[in-house]
CSV table of C-alpha atoms in Angstrom, one decimal:
chain,number,residue,atom,x,y,z
O,1,UNK,CA,-13.6,8.9,14.3
O,2,UNK,CA,-16.2,6.0,14.7
O,3,UNK,CA,-17.4,4.9,11.1
O,4,UNK,CA,-16.9,5.6,7.9
O,5,UNK,CA,-18.1,3.9,4.5
O,6,UNK,CA,-15.9,1.9,2.3
O,7,UNK,CA,-15.9,4.9,-0.2
O,8,UNK,CA,-14.9,7.3,2.4
O,9,UNK,CA,-12.2,4.6,3.3
O,10,UNK,CA,-11.0,4.5,-0.1
O,11,UNK,CA,-10.4,8.3,-0.5
O,12,UNK,CA,-8.5,8.6,3.1
O,13,UNK,CA,-6.2,5.5,2.8
O,14,UNK,CA,-2.5,6.3,2.0
O,15,UNK,CA,-0.3,3.9,-0.3
O,16,UNK,CA,1.3,0.9,1.9
O,17,UNK,CA,-1.4,1.3,4.7
O,18,UNK,CA,-2.8,-2.1,5.6
O,19,UNK,CA,-6.2,-2.6,6.7
O,20,UNK,CA,-7.9,-5.4,9.5
O,21,UNK,CA,-10.7,-7.6,9.1
O,22,UNK,CA,-12.9,-8.4,12.2
O,23,UNK,CA,-15.1,-11.0,12.9
O,24,UNK,CA,-16.6,-10.5,16.3
O,25,UNK,CA,-18.0,-13.6,18.0
O,26,UNK,CA,-19.3,-13.9,21.8
O,27,UNK,CA,-16.2,-16.0,22.6
O,28,UNK,CA,-13.6,-14.9,20.2
O,29,UNK,CA,-12.7,-12.1,17.5
O,30,UNK,CA,-11.5,-13.3,14.2
O,31,UNK,CA,-8.7,-11.2,12.9
O,32,UNK,CA,-7.0,-11.0,9.5
O,33,UNK,CA,-4.8,-8.2,7.7
O,34,UNK,CA,-4.3,-7.3,4.3
O,35,UNK,CA,-0.9,-6.7,2.5
O,36,UNK,CA,0.8,-3.5,2.4
O,37,UNK,CA,-0.9,-3.2,-1.4
O,38,UNK,CA,-4.4,-4.1,0.0
O,39,UNK,CA,-4.8,-6.8,-2.4
O,40,UNK,CA,-4.7,-10.0,-0.2
O,41,UNK,CA,-6.3,-11.0,3.3
O,42,UNK,CA,-4.6,-13.2,5.8
O,43,UNK,CA,-6.2,-14.9,8.6
O,44,UNK,CA,-4.2,-14.2,11.9
O,45,UNK,CA,-4.8,-16.1,15.2
O,46,UNK,CA,-8.2,-15.2,17.0
O,47,UNK,CA,-8.4,-13.2,20.2
O,48,UNK,CA,-10.2,-14.9,22.9
O,49,UNK,CA,-12.8,-12.5,24.4
O,50,UNK,CA,-12.6,-11.6,28.0
O,51,UNK,CA,-14.1,-8.4,29.1
O,52,UNK,CA,-14.4,-5.2,26.9
O,53,UNK,CA,-11.7,-3.0,28.3
O,54,UNK,CA,-9.2,-6.1,28.0
O,55,UNK,CA,-10.7,-6.9,24.5
O,56,UNK,CA,-10.2,-3.3,23.4
O,57,UNK,CA,-6.7,-3.2,24.6
O,58,UNK,CA,-5.4,-6.7,22.9
O,59,UNK,CA,-7.2,-5.9,19.8
O,60,UNK,CA,-5.4,-1.9,19.9
O,61,UNK,CA,-2.3,-3.6,20.8
O,62,UNK,CA,-2.7,-5.9,17.9
O,63,UNK,CA,-3.7,-3.3,15.5
O,64,UNK,CA,-0.5,-1.0,16.4
O,65,UNK,CA,1.8,-4.0,15.7
O,66,UNK,CA,0.2,-4.5,12.4
O,67,UNK,CA,0.2,-0.7,11.5
O,68,UNK,CA,-3.4,-1.0,10.9
O,69,UNK,CA,-5.1,1.6,9.2
O,70,UNK,CA,-9.0,0.8,9.5
O,71,UNK,CA,-10.8,-2.1,10.5
O,72,UNK,CA,-13.4,-3.7,8.3
O,73,UNK,CA,-15.9,-5.6,10.8
O,74,UNK,CA,-18.2,-7.8,9.9
O,75,UNK,CA,-22.1,-6.8,10.2
O,76,UNK,CA,-24.1,-9.9,10.8
O,77,UNK,CA,-27.2,-9.2,9.1
O,78,UNK,CA,-29.8,-11.9,8.9
O,79,UNK,CA,-30.7,-13.4,5.4
O,80,UNK,CA,-33.5,-11.1,4.9
O,81,UNK,CA,-31.7,-8.1,5.4
O,82,UNK,CA,-33.0,-7.1,8.9
O,83,UNK,CA,-30.7,-6.5,11.8
O,84,UNK,CA,-30.7,-8.9,14.8
O,85,UNK,CA,-29.3,-8.8,18.4
O,86,UNK,CA,-25.7,-9.4,17.1
O,87,UNK,CA,-26.0,-6.4,14.7
O,88,UNK,CA,-26.7,-4.5,17.8
O,89,UNK,CA,-23.9,-5.9,19.9
O,90,UNK,CA,-21.7,-5.3,16.7
O,91,UNK,CA,-22.6,-1.6,16.4
O,92,UNK,CA,-22.5,-1.2,20.4
O,93,UNK,CA,-18.7,-2.8,20.5
O,94,UNK,CA,-17.8,0.0,17.5
O,95,UNK,CA,-19.4,2.8,19.3
O,96,UNK,CA,-17.3,1.7,22.5
O,97,UNK,CA,-14.2,1.3,20.6
O,98,UNK,CA,-14.7,4.7,19.1
O,99,UNK,CA,-13.7,6.2,22.5
O,100,UNK,CA,-10.5,4.5,22.5
O,101,UNK,CA,-9.1,4.9,19.2
O,102,UNK,CA,-9.1,7.0,16.1
O,103,UNK,CA,-8.8,4.0,13.6
O,104,UNK,CA,-12.0,4.1,11.8
O,105,UNK,CA,-14.2,1.2,11.5
O,106,UNK,CA,-16.4,0.3,8.2
O,107,UNK,CA,-19.1,-2.2,8.7
O,108,UNK,CA,-19.1,-5.0,6.0
O,109,UNK,CA,-22.3,-7.3,5.3
O,110,UNK,CA,-20.9,-10.6,6.4
O,111,UNK,CA,-23.7,-12.7,5.4
O,112,UNK,CA,-22.4,-16.2,4.6
O,113,UNK,CA,-19.1,-15.4,5.4
O,114,UNK,CA,-18.5,-18.3,8.0
O,115,UNK,CA,-20.2,-20.7,5.4
O,116,UNK,CA,-17.6,-19.6,2.8
O,117,UNK,CA,-14.7,-20.0,5.5
O,118,UNK,CA,-15.9,-23.4,6.5
O,119,UNK,CA,-16.2,-24.6,3.1
O,120,UNK,CA,-12.7,-23.4,2.3
O,121,UNK,CA,-11.5,-25.0,5.3
O,122,UNK,CA,-13.1,-28.4,4.4
O,123,UNK,CA,-11.8,-28.2,0.8
O,124,UNK,CA,-8.3,-27.9,2.3
O,125,UNK,CA,-9.2,-31.1,4.1
O,126,UNK,CA,-8.6,-29.3,7.5
O,127,UNK,CA,-9.5,-31.6,10.6
O,128,UNK,CA,-12.7,-30.7,12.4
O,129,UNK,CA,-10.5,-29.7,15.8
O,130,UNK,CA,-8.5,-27.5,13.6
O,131,UNK,CA,-11.6,-25.8,11.8
O,132,UNK,CA,-12.9,-25.0,15.0
O,133,UNK,CA,-9.9,-23.0,16.2
O,134,UNK,CA,-9.3,-21.3,12.6
O,135,UNK,CA,-13.0,-20.6,11.5
O,136,UNK,CA,-13.5,-17.3,13.0
O,137,UNK,CA,-10.1,-16.0,11.5
O,138,UNK,CA,-11.1,-17.3,8.3
O,139,UNK,CA,-14.4,-15.6,8.5
O,140,UNK,CA,-12.5,-12.4,9.3
O,141,UNK,CA,-10.5,-13.1,6.3
O,142,UNK,CA,-13.2,-13.7,3.8
O,143,UNK,CA,-14.9,-10.7,5.2
O,144,UNK,CA,-11.7,-8.5,4.6
O,145,UNK,CA,-11.2,-9.9,1.2
O,146,UNK,CA,-14.8,-8.9,0.2
O,147,UNK,CA,-13.4,-5.3,1.6
O,148,UNK,CA,-10.4,-5.1,-0.5
O,149,UNK,CA,-11.9,-6.2,-3.6
O,150,UNK,CA,-14.4,-3.2,-3.4
O,151,UNK,CA,-11.4,-1.0,-2.6
O,152,UNK,CA,-9.3,-2.1,-5.7
O,153,UNK,CA,-12.8,-1.3,-7.6
O,154,UNK,CA,-13.1,2.0,-6.2
O,155,UNK,CA,-9.3,2.7,-7.2
O,156,UNK,CA,-9.9,1.9,-10.8
O,157,UNK,CA,-12.9,4.0,-11.1
O,158,UNK,CA,-11.1,7.0,-9.8
O,159,UNK,CA,-8.4,6.2,-12.0
O,160,UNK,CA,-10.4,6.0,-15.0
O,161,UNK,CA,-12.3,9.3,-14.0
O,162,UNK,CA,-8.7,11.0,-13.9
O,163,UNK,CA,-7.7,10.0,-17.4
C-alpha cells in the first residue's frame, strides 16, 4: 500500500494507533509522532540521510519502535500551488518506500511549515545553533499536527452522521 487520502486513513485507523509526521529534506528527515489518542504531535530527533536503502531501514526501524500505523509526509508544494522538483523527489521517495513497507503514506501540504516551526522556535528563545538542529523535526511536528487536527474533524463528522 503506497498512499491514501486523509479521509481513507481516518476510516482505516484503529483506536490507539499512533501516526508519524515526516519532513523529507536532502540531508535529514524530520520526525514526529502522535500520542495514542492522535491529538498531539511530538517532535523526535532527525534521521541523517545517507543512501535510500539505509534511510528506509532506519525509518522503518523507528516506525516499528513507535508502532506507527501511517506516515503523514509533507508535500513541498510551491506557494502558487505548482509542483517543483522537491515534490517529485518526495513522491519518488514514497514510491520507493512502498516496495519496503505496508505502512501507508498520506501526502500533506507543507507550505509554510518550516516558517511556522522557525517562528515557534524563535518564540521559545531557542538559540540559532539549536534551531538549526531542531527545525526539521519541528516542521514534521507542525505537518503532523495539521493532519491530526483534520483527523479529529473527520471523526467528529462521522460521529455526527451516526447520531
